[in-house]
PDB file of C-alpha atoms and ligand atoms in Angstrom:
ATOM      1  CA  UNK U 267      49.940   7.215  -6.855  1.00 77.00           C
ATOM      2  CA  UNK U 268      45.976   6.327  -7.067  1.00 84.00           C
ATOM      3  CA  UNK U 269      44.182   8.365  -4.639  1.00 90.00           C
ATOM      4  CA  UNK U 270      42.831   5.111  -2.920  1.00 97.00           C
ATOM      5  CA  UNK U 271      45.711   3.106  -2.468  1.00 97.00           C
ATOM      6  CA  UNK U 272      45.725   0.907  -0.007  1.00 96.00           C
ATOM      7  CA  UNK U 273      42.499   2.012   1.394  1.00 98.00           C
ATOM      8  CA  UNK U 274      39.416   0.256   2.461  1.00 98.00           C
ATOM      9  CA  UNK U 275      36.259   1.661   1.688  1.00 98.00           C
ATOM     10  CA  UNK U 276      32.931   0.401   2.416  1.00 98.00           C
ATOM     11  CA  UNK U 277      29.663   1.561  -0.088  1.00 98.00           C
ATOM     12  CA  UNK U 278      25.833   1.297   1.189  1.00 98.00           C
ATOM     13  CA  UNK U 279      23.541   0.537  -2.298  1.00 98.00           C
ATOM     14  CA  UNK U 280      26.788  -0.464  -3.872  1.00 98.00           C
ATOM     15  CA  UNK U 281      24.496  -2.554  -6.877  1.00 97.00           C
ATOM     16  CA  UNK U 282      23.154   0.474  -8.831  1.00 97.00           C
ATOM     17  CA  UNK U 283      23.577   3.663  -9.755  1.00 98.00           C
ATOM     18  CA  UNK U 284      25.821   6.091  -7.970  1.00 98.00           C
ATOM     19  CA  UNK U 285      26.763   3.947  -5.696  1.00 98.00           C
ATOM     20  CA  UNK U 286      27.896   1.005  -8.162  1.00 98.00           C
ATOM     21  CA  UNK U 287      29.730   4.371 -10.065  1.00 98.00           C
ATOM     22  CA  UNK U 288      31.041   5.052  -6.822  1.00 98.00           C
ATOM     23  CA  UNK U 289      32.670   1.533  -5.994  1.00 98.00           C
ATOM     24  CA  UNK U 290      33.947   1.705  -9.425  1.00 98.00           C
ATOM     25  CA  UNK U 291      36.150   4.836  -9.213  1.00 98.00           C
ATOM     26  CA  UNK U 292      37.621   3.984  -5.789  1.00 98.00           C
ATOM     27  CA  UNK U 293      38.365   0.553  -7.498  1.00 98.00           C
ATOM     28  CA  UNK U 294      39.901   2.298 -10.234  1.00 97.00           C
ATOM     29  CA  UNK U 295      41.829   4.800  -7.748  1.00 97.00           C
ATOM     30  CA  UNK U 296      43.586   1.670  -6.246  1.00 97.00           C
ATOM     31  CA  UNK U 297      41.505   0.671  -3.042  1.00 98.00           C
ATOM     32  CA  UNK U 298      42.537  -2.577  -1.548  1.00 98.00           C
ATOM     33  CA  UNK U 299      39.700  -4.021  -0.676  1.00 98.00           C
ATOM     34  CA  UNK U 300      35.998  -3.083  -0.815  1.00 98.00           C
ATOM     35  CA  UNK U 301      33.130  -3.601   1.284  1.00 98.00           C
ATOM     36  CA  UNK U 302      30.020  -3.385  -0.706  1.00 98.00           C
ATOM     37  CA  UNK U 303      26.650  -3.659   1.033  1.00 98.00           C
ATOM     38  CA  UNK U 304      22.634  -3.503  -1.044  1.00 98.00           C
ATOM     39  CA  UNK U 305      19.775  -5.444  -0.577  1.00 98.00           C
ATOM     40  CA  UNK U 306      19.992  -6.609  -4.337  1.00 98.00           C
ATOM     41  CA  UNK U 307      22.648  -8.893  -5.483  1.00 97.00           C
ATOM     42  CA  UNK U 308      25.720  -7.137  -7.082  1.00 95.00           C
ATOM     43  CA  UNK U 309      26.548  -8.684  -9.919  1.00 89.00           C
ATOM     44  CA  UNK U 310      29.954  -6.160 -10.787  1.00 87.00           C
ATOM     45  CA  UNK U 311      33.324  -8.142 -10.509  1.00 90.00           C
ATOM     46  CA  UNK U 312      36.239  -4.946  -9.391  1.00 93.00           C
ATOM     47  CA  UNK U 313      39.702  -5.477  -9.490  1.00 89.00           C
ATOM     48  CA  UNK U 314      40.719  -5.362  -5.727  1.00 96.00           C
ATOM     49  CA  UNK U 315      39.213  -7.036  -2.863  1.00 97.00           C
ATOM     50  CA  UNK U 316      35.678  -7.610  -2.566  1.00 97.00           C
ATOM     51  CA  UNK U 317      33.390  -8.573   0.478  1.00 97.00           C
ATOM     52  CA  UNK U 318      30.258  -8.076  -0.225  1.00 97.00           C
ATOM     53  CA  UNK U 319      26.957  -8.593   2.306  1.00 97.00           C
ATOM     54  CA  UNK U 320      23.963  -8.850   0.895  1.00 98.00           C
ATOM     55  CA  UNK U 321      21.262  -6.638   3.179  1.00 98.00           C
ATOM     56  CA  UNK U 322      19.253  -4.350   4.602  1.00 98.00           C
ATOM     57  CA  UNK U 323      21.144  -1.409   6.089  1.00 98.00           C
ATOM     58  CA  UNK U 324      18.483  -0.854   8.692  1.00 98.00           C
ATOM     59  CA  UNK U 325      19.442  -4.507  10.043  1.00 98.00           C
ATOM     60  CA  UNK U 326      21.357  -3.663  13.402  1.00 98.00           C
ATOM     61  CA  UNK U 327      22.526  -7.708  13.246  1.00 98.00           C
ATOM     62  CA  UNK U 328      23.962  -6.960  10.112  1.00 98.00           C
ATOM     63  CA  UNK U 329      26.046  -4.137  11.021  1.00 98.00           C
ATOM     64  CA  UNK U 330      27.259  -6.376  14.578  1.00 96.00           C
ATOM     65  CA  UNK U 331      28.337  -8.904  11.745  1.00 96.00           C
ATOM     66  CA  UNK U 332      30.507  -7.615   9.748  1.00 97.00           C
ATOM     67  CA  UNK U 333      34.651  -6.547  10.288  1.00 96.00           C
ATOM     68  CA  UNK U 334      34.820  -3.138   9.363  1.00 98.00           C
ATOM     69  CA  UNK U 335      38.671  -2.922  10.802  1.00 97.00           C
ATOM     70  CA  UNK U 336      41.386  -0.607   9.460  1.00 98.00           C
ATOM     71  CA  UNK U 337      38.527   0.723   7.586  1.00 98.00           C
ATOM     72  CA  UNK U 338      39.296   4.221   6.167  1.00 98.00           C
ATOM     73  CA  UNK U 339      36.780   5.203   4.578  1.00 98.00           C
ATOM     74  CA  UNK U 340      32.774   5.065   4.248  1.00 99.00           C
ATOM     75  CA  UNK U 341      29.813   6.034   1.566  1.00 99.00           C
ATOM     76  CA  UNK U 342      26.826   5.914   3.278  1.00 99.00           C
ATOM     77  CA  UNK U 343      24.725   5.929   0.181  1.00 98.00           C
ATOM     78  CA  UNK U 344      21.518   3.213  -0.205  1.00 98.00           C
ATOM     79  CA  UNK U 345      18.148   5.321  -0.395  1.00 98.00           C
ATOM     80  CA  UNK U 346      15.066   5.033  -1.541  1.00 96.00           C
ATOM     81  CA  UNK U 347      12.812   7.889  -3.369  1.00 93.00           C
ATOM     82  CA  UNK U 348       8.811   8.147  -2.677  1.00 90.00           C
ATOM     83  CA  UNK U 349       6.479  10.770  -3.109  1.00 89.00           C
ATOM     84  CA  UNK U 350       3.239  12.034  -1.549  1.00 93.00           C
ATOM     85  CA  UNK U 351       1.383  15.179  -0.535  1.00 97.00           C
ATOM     86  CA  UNK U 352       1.617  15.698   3.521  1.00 98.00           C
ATOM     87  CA  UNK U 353      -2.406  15.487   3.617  1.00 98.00           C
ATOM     88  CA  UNK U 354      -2.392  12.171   1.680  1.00 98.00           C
ATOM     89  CA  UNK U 355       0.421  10.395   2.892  1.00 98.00           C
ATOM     90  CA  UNK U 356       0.164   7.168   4.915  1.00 98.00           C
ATOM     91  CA  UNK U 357       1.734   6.945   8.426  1.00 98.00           C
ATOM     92  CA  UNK U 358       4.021   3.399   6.991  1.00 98.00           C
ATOM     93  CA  UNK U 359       5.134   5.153   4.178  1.00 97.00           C
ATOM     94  CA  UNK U 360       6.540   7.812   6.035  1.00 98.00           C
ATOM     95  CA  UNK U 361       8.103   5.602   7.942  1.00 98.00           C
ATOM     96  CA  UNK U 362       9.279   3.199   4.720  1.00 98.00           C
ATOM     97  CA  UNK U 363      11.581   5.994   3.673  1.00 97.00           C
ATOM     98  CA  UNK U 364      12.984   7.518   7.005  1.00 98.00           C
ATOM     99  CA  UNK U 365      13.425   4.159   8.295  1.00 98.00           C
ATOM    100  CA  UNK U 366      15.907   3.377   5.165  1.00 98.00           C
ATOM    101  CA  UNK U 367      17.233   6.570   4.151  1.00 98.00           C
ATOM    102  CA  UNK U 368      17.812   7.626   8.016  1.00 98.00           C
ATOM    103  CA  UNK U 369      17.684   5.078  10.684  1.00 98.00           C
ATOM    104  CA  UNK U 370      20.198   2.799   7.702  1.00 98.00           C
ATOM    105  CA  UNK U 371      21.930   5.937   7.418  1.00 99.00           C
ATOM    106  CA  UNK U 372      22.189   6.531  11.837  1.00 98.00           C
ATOM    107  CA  UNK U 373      23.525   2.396  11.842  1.00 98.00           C
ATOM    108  CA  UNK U 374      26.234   2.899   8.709  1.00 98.00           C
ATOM    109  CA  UNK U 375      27.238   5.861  10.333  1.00 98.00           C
ATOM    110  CA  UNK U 376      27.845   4.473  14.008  1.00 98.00           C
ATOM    111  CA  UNK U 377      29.459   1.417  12.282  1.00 98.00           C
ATOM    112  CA  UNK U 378      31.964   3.504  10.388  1.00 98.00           C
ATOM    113  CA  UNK U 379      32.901   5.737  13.350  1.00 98.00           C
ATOM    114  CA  UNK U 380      33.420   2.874  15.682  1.00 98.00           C
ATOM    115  CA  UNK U 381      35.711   1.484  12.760  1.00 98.00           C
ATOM    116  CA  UNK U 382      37.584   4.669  12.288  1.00 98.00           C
ATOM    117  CA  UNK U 383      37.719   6.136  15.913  1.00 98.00           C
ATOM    118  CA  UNK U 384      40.715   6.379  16.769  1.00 96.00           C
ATOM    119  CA  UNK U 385      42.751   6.128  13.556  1.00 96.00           C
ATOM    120  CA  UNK U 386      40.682   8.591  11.369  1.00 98.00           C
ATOM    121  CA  UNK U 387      39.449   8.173   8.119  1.00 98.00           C
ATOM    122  CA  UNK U 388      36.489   9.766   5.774  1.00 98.00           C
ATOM    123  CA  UNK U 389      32.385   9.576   5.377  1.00 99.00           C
ATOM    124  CA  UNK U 390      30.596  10.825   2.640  1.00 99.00           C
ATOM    125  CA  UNK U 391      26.523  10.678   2.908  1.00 99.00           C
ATOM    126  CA  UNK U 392      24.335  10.643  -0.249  1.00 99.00           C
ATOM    127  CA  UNK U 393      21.389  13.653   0.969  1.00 98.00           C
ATOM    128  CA  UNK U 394      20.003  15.135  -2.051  1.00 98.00           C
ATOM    129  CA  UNK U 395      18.862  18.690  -3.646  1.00 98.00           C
ATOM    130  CA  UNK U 396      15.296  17.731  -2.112  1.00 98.00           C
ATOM    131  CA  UNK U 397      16.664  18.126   1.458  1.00 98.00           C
ATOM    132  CA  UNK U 398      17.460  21.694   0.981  1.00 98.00           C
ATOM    133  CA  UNK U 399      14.937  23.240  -1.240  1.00 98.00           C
ATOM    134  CA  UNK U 400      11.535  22.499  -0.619  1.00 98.00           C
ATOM    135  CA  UNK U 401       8.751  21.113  -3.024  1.00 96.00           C
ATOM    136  CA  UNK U 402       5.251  19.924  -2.784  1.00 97.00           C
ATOM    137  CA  UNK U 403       4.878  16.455  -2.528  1.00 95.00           C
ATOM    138  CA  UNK U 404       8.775  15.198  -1.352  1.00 95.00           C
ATOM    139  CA  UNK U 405       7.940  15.587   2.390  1.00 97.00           C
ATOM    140  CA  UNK U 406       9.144  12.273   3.645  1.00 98.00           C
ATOM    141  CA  UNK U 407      12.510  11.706   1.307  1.00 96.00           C
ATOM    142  CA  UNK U 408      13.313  15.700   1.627  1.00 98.00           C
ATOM    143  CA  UNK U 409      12.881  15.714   5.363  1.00 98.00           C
ATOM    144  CA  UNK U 410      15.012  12.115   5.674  1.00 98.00           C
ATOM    145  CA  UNK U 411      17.806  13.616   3.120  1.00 98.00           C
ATOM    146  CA  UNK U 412      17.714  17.663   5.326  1.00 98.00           C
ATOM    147  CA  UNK U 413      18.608  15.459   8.204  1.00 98.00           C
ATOM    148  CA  UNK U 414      21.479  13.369   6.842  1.00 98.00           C
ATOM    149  CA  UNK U 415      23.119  16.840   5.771  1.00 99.00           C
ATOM    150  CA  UNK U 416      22.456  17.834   9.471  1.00 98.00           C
ATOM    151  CA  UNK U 417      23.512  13.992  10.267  1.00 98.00           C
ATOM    152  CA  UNK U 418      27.044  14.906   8.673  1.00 99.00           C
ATOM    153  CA  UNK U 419      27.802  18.060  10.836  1.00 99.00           C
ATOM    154  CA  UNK U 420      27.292  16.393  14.198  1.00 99.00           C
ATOM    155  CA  UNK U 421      28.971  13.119  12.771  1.00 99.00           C
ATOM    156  CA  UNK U 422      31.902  16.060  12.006  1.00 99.00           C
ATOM    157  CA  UNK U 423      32.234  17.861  14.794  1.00 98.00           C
ATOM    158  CA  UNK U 424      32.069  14.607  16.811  1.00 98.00           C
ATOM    159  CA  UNK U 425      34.593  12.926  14.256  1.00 98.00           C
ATOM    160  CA  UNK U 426      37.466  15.799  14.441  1.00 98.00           C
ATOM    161  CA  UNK U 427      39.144  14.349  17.836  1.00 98.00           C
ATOM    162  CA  UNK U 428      39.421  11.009  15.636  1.00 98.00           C
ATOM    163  CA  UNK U 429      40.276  12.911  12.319  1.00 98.00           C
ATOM    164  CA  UNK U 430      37.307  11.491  11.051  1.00 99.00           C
ATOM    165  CA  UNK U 431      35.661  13.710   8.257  1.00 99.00           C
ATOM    166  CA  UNK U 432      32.105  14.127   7.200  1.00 99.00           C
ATOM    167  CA  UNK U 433      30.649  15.142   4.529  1.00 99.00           C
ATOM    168  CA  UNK U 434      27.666  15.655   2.814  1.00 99.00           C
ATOM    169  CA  UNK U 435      27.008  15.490  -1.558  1.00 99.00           C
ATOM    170  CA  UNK U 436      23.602  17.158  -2.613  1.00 99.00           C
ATOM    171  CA  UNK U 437      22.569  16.055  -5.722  1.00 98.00           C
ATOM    172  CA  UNK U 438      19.534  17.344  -7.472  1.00 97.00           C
ATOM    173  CA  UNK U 439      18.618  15.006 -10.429  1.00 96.00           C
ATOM    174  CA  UNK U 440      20.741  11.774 -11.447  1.00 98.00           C
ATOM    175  CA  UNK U 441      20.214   9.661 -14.178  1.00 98.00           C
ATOM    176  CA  UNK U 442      19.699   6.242 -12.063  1.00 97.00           C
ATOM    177  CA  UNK U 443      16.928   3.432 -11.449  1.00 94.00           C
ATOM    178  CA  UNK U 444      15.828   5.523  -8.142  1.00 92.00           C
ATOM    179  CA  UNK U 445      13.646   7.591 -10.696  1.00 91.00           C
ATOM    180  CA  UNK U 446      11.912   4.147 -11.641  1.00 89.00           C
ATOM    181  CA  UNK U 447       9.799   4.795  -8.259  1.00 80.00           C
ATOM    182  CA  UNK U 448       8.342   7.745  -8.861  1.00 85.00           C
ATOM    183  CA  UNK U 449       5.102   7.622 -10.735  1.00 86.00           C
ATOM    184  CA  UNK U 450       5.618  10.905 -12.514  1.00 87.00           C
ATOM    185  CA  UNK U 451       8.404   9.511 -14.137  1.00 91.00           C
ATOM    186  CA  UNK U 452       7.958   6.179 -14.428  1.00 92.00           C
ATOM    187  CA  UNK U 453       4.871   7.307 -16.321  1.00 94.00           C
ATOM    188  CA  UNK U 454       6.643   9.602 -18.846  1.00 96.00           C
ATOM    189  CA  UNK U 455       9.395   7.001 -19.304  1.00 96.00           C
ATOM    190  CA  UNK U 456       7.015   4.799 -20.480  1.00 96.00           C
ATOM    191  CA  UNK U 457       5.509   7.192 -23.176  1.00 97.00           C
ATOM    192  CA  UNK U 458       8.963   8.540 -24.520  1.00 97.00           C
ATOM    193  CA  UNK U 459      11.635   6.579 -23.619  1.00 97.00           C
ATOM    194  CA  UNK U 460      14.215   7.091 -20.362  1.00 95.00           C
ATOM    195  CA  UNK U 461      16.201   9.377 -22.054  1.00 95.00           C
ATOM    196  CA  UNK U 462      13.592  11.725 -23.212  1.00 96.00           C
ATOM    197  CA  UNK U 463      12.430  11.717 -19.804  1.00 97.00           C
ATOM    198  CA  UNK U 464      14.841  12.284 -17.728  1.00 96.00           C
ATOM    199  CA  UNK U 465      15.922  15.244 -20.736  1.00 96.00           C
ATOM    200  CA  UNK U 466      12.497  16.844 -20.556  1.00 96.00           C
ATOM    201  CA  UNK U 467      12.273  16.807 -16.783  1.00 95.00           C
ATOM    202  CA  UNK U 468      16.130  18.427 -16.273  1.00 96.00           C
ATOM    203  CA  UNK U 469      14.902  21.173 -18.660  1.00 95.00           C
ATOM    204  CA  UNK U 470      11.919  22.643 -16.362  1.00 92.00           C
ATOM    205  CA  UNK U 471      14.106  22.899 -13.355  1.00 90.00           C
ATOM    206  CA  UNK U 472      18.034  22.411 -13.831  1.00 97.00           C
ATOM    207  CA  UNK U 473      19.141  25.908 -14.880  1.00 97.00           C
ATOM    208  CA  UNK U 474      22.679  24.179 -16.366  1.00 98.00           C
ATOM    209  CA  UNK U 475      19.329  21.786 -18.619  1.00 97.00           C
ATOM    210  CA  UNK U 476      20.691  18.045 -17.707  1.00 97.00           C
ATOM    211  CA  UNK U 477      21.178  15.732 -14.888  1.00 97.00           C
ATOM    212  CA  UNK U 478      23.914  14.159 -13.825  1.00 98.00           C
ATOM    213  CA  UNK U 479      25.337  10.832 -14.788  1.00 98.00           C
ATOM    214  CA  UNK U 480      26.358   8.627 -11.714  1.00 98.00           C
ATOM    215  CA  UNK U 481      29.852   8.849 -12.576  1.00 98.00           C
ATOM    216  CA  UNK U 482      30.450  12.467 -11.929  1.00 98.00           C
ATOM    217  CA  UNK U 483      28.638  12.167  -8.989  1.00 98.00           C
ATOM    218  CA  UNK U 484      30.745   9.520  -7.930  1.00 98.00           C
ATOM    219  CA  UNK U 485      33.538  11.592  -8.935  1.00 98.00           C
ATOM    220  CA  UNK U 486      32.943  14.237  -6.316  1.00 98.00           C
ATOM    221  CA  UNK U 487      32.070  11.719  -3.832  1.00 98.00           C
ATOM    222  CA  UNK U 488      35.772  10.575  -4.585  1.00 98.00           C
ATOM    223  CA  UNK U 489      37.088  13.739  -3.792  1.00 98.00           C
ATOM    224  CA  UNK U 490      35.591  14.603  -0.551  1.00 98.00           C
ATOM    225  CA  UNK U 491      36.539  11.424   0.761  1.00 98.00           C
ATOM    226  CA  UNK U 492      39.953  11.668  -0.600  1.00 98.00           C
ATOM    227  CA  UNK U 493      43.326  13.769   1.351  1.00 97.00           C
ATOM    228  CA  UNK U 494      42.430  16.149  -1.263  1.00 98.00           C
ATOM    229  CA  UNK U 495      39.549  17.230   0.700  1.00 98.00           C
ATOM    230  CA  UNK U 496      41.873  16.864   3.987  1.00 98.00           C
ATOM    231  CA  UNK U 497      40.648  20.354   5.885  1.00 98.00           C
ATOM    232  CA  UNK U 498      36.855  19.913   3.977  1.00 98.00           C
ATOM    233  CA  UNK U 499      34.421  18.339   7.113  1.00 99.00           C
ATOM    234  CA  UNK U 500      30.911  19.028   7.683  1.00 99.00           C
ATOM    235  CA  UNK U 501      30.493  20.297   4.178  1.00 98.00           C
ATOM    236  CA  UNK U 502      27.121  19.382   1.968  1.00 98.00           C
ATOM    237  CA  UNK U 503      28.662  19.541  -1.537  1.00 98.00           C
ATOM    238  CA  UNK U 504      25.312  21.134  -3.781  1.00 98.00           C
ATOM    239  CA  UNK U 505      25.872  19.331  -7.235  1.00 98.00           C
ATOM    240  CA  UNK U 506      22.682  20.149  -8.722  1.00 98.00           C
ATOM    241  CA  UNK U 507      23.172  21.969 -11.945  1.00 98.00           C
ATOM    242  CA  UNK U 508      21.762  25.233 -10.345  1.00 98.00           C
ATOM    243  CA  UNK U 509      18.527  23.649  -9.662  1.00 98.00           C
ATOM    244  CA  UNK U 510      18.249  24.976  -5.553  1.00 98.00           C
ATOM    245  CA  UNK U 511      18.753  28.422  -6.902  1.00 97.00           C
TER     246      UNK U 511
HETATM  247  P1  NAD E 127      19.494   3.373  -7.187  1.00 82.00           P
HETATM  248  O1  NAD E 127      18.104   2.923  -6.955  1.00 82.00           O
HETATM  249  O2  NAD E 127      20.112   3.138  -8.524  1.00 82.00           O
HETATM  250  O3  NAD E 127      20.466   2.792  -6.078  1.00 82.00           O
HETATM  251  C1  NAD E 127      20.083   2.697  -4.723  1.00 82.00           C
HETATM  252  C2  NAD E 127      20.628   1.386  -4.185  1.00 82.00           C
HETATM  253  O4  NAD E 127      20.316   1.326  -2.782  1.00 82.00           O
HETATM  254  C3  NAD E 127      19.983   0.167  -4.845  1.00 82.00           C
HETATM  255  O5  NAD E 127      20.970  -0.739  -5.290  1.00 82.00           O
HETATM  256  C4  NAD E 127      19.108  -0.422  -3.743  1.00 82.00           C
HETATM  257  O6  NAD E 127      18.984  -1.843  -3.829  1.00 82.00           O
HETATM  258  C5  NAD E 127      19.884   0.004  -2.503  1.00 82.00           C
HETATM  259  N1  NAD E 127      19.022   0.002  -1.315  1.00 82.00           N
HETATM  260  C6  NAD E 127      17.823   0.618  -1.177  1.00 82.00           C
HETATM  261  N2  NAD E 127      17.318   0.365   0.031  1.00 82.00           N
HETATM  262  C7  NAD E 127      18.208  -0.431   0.679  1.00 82.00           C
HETATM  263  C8  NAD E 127      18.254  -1.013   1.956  1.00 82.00           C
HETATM  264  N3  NAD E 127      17.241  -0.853   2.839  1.00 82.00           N
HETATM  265  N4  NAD E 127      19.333  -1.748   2.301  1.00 82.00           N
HETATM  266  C9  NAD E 127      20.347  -1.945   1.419  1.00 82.00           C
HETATM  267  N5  NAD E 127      20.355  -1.416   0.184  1.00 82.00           N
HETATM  268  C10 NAD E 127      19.313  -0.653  -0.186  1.00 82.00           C
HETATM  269  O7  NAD E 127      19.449   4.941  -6.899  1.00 82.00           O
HETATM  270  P2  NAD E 127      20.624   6.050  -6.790  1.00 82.00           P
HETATM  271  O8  NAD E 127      20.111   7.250  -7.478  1.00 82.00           O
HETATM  272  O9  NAD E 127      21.935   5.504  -7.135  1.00 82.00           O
HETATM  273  O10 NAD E 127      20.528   6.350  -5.225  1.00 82.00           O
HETATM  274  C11 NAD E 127      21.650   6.420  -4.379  1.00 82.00           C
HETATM  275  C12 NAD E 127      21.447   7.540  -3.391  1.00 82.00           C
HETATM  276  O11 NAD E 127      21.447   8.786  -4.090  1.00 82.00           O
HETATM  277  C13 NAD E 127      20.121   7.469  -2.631  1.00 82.00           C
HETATM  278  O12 NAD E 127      20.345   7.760  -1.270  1.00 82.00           O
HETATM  279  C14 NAD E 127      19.307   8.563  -3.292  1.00 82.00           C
HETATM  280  O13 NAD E 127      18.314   9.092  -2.432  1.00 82.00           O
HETATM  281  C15 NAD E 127      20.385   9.573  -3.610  1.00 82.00           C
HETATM  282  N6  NAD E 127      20.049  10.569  -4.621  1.00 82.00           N
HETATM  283  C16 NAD E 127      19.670  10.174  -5.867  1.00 82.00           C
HETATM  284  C17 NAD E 127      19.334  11.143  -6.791  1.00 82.00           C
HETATM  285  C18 NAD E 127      18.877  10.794  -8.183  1.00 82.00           C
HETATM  286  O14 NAD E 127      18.302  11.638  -8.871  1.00 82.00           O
HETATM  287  N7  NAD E 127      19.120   9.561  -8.644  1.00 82.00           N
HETATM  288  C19 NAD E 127      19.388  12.500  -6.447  1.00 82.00           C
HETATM  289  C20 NAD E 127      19.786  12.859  -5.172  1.00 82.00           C
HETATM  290  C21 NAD E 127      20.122  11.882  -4.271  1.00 82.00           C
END
């Protein structure tokens, strides 16, 4: 039988990248009926049930609005990237990324717990590579990503009367639009080509030499939220090619 089978899952940043990979496989793995949530339109059809809600995941009206019941299980995934040395970095920036990629995070999370509490079910949180090893410049998106991985242990230990597991996945570098917002790249895309970029940059850092793909990403989200991973909560799955070594 699928792994997802008669499941319902809900996705945060469900229109691109790993999270679009991620609605995909649970699709594929049988879920019943997905709830799919961005602030860009989605414009994937899957073969189950769909609700999808276009909107901001800091919104607290959103969350009140929509019926998250029998809801088993929860990505909590839509992030933005930004970059900026401490000394340099203005005070609304900061607070453009921890406002999406933590206070969104806080509501999804609350949302999903209230759904699940009582009748258990599964959370995965996208952190990243850049919330456990340090680098100059990532102060703002590595300080919002150390706290969702410290997010997911509370949200686990707090979970395990309701058999509600929480987990973290630590990705270093993924081949996705995210990359578009950061200058370095965006600049070196533009001279060679995506590809080439995102080739050149996995080499100087990645021991393994590559980034991932969404898909395999979404992959191992799939398994921590599946009964695979049944005795696997509070975990922060590293997937990073050896990079944080
Ligand atoms: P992406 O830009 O392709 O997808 C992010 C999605 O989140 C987009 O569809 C965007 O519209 C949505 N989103 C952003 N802010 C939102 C908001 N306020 N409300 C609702 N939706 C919002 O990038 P991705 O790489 O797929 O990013 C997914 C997650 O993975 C992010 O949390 C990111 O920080 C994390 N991550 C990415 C990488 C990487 O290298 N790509 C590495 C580590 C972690």
């Amino acid at each position: 039988m699928p792994s997802f089978a008669n499941r319902i899952a809900l996705v945060t940043g469900a229109a691109s990248g790993i999270g679009l990979a991620v609605a995909r496989h649970l699709a594929a793995e049988g879920a019943a009926r997905l709830i799919l949530i961005d602030r860009d339109a989605l414009s994937d059809h899957f073969d189950c049930e769909t609700t999808v809600a276009q909107g901001d995941v800091r919104d607290e009206g959103l969350w009140d609005s929509l019926d998250l019941a029998n809801l088993d299980h929860a990505v909590i995934n839509a992030g933005i990237a930004g970059a900026g040395a401490i000394a340099e970095l203005p005070f609304d920036e900061w607070r453009r990324i921890l406002s999406v990629n933590l206070d969104g995070a806080f509501l999804t999370l609350r949302a999903a717990m209230r759904a699940m509490a009582g009748r258990g079910g599964s959370i995965v949180l996208t952190a990243s590579a850049a919330g456990v090893k340090a680098e100059p410049g990532v102060a703002a998106y590595g300080a919002s990503k150390a706290a969702l991985i410290h997010l997911a242990k509370v949200a686990a230990k707090e979970g395990a009367k309701d058999r509600i597991r929480v987990n973290a996945i630590a990705p270093a570098g993924v081949e996705t639009a995210v990359w578009d917002a950061v200058p370095m790249f965006a600049a070196r895309a533009a001279e060679i080509g995506r590809d080439a970029a995102f080739a050149e940059m996995a080499k100087l850092a990645t021991p393994l030499g590559r980034y991932a793909k969404p898909e395999e990403i979404a992959a191992q989200i799939g398994f921590l939220l599946s009964d695979e991973a049944a005795l696997v909560t509070g975990a922060c799955l590293v997937s990073d090619g050896g990079y944080t070594l």
